[in-house]
PDB file of C-alpha atoms in Angstrom:
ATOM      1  CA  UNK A 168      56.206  97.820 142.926  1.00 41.00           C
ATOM      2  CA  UNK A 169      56.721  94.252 144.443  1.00 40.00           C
ATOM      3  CA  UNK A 170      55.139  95.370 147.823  1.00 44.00           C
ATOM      4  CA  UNK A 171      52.248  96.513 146.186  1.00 39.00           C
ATOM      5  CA  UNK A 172      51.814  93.252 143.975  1.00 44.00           C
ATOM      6  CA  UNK A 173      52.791  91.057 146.651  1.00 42.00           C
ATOM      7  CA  UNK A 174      50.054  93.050 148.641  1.00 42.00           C
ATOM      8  CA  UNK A 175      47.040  92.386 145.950  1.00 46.00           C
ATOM      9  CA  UNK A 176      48.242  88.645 145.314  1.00 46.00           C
ATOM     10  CA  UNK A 177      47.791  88.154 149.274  1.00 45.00           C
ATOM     11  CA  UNK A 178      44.153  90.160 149.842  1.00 46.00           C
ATOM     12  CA  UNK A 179      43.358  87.542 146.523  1.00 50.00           C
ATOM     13  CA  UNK A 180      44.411  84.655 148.419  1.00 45.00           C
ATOM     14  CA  UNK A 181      42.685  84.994 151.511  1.00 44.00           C
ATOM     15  CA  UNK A 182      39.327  86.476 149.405  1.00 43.00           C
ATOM     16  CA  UNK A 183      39.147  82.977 147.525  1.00 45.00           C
ATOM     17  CA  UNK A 184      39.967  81.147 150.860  1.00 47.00           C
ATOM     18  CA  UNK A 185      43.700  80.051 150.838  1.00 48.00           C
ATOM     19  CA  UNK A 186      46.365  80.236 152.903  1.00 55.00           C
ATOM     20  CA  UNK A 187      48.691  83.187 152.351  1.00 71.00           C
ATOM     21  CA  UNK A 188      51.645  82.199 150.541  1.00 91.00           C
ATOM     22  CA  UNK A 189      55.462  82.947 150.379  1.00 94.00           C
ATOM     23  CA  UNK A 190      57.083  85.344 148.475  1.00 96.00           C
ATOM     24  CA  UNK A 191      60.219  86.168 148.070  1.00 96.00           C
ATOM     25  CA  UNK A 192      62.958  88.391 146.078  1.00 97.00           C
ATOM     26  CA  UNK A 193      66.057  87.820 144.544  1.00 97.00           C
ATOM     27  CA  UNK A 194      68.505  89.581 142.205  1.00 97.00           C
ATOM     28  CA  UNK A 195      71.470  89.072 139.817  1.00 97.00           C
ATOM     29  CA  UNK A 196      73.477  90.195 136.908  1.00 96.00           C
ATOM     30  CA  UNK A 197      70.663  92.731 136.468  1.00 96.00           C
ATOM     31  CA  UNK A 198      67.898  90.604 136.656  1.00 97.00           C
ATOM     32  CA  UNK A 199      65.217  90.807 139.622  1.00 98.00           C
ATOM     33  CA  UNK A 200      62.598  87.862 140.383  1.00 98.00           C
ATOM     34  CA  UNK A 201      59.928  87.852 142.656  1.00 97.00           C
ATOM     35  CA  UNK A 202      58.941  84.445 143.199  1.00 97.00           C
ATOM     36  CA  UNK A 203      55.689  83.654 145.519  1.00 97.00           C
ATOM     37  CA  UNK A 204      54.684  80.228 146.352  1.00 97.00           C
ATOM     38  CA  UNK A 205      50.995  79.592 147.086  1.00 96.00           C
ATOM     39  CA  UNK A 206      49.900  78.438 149.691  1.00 95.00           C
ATOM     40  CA  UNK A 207      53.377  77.388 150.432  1.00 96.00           C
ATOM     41  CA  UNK A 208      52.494  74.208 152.434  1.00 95.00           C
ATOM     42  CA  UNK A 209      52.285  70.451 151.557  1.00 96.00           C
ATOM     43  CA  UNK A 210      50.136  69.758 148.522  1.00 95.00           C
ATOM     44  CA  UNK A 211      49.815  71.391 145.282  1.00 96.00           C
ATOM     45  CA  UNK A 212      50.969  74.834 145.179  1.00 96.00           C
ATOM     46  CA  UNK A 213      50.966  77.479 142.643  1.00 96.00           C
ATOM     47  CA  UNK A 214      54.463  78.974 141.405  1.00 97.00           C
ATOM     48  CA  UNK A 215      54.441  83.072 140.387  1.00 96.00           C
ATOM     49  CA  UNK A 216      57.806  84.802 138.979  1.00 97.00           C
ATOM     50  CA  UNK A 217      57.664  88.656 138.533  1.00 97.00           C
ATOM     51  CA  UNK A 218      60.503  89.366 136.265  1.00 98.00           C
ATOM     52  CA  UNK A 219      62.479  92.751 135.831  1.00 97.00           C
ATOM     53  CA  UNK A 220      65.470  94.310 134.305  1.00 96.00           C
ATOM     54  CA  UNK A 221      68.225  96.635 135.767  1.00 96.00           C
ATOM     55  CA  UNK A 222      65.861  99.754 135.226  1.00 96.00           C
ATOM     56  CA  UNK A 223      63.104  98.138 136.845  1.00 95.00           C
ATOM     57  CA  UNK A 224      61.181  97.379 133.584  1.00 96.00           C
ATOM     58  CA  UNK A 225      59.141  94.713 132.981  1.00 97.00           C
ATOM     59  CA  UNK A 226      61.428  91.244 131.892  1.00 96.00           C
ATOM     60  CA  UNK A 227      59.927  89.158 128.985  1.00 94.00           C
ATOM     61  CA  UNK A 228      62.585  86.363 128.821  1.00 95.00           C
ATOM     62  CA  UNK A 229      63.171  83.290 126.293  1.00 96.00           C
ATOM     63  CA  UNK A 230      62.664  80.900 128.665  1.00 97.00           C
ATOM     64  CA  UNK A 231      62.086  80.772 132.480  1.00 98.00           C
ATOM     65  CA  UNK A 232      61.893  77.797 134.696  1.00 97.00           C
ATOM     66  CA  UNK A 233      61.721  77.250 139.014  1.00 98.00           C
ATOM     67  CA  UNK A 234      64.015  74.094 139.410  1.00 97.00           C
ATOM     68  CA  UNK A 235      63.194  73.342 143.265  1.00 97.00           C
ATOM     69  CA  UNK A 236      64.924  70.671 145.501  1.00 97.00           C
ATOM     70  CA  UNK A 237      64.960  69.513 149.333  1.00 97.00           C
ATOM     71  CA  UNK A 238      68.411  68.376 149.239  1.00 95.00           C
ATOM     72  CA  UNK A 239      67.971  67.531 153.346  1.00 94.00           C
ATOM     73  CA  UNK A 240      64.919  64.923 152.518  1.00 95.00           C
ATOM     74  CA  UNK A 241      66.854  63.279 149.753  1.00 94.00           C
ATOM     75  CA  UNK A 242      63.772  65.652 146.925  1.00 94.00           C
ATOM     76  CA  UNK A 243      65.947  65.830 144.281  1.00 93.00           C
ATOM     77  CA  UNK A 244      65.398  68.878 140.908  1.00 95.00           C
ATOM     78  CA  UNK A 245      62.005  68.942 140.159  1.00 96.00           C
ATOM     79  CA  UNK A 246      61.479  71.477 137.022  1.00 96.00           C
ATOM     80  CA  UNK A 247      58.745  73.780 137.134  1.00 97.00           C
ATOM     81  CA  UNK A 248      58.417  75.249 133.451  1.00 97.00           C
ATOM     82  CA  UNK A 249      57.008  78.813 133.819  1.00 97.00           C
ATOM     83  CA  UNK A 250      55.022  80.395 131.224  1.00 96.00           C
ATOM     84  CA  UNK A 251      54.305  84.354 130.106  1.00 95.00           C
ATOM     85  CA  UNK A 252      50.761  85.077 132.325  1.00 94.00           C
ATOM     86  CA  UNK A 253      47.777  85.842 129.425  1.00 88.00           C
ATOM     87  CA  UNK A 254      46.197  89.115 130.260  1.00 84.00           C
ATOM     88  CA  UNK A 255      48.861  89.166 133.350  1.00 79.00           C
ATOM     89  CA  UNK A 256      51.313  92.595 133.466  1.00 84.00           C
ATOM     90  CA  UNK A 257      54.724  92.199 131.606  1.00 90.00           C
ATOM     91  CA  UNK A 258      57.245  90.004 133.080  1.00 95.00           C
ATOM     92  CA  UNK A 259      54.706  87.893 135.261  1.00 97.00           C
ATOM     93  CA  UNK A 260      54.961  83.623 134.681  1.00 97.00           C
ATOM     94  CA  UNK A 261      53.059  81.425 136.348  1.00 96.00           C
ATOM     95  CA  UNK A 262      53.569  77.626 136.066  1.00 94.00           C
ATOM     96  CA  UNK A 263      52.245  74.585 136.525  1.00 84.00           C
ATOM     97  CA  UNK A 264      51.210  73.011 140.109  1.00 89.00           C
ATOM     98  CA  UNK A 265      54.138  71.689 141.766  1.00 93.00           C
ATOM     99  CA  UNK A 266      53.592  68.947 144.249  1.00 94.00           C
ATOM    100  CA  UNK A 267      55.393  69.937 146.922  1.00 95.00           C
ATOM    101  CA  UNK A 268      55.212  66.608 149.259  1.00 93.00           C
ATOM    102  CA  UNK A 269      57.320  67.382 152.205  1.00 96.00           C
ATOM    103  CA  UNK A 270      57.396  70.433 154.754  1.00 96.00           C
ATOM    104  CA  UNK A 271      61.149  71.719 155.134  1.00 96.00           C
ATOM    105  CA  UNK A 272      63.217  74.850 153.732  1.00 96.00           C
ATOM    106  CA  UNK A 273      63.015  74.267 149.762  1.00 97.00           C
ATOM    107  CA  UNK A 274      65.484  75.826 147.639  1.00 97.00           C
ATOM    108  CA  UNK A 275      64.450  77.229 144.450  1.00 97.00           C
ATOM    109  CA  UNK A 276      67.000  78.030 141.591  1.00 98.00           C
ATOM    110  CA  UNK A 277      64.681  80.189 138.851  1.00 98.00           C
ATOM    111  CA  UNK A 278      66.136  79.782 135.428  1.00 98.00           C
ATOM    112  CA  UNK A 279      65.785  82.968 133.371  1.00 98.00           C
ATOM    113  CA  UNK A 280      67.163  82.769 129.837  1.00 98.00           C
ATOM    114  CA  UNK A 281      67.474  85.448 128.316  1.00 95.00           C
ATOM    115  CA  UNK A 282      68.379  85.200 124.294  1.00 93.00           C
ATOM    116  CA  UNK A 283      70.335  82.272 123.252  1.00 94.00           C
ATOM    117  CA  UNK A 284      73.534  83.131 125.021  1.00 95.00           C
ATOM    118  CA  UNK A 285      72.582  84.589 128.413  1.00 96.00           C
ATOM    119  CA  UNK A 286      71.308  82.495 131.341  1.00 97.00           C
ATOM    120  CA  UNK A 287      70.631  83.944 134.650  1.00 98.00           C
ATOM    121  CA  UNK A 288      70.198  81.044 137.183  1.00 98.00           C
ATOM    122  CA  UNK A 289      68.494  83.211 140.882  1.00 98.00           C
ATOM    123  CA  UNK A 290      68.892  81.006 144.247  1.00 98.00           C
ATOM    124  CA  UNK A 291      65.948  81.464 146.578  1.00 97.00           C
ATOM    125  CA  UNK A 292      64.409  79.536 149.506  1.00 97.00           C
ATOM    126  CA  UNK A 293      60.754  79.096 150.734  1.00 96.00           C
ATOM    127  CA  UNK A 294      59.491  77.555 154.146  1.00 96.00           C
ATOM    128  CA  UNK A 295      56.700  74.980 153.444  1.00 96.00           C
ATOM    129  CA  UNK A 296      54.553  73.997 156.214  1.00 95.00           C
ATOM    130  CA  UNK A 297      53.035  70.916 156.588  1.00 93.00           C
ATOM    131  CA  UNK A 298      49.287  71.173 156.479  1.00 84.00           C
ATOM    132  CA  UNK A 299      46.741  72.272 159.290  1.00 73.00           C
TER     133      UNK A 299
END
């Protein structure tokens, strides 16, 4: 499933004219998150989790959030509150444009609570290029 999706959100990114972004996938304590990062280069960029459980279902979660830092250029946490995509397929949260200032290998922690007591915290990194 995430090659497919991660095929259709890049043949949508390069129909409205962007840069391909960055995806990428990490796992834990039964919990799987593909995270893409559009267009993954200096400037605003657009944050995507796909969430899914152990059986590959669908995750709808109490709370997820992309906490991303660039601990080599002094960036400290900058919190990225992700929401449930309207219309989107279970498990999908987008959030709100991130400002990512500075090319460099960013790490991104994604947050995914998932009732009261359980919090699964995911450790990724994306390459962000500077701009053309």
């Amino acid at each position: 499933m995430w090659d497919t999706a991660a095929e259709h959100v890049a043949m949508d990114q390069v129909a409205a004219g962007m840069r391909p972004g960055q995806s990428v996938t990490v796992a834990d304590r039964g919990v799987t998150a593909a995270l893409t990062v559009t267009p993954a280069c200096t400037g605003a960029n657009q944050l995507m989790i796909m969430l899914q459980d152990a059986q590959g279902r669908p995750l709808e979660a109490a709370a997820v959030e992309a906490v991303l830092t660039l601990p080599e250029q002094g960036v400290e946490a900058m919190i990225v509150p992700m929401a449930l995509a309207a219309g989107g397929p279970g498990g999908m949260y987008v959030g709100d444009t991130a400002a990512l200032i500075l090319p460099g290998r960013w790490k991104v922690r994604v947050d995914v609570r998932i009732d009261d007591y359980t919090k699964v915290m995911l450790p990724a990194e994306v390459e962000v290029r500077g701009r053309p």
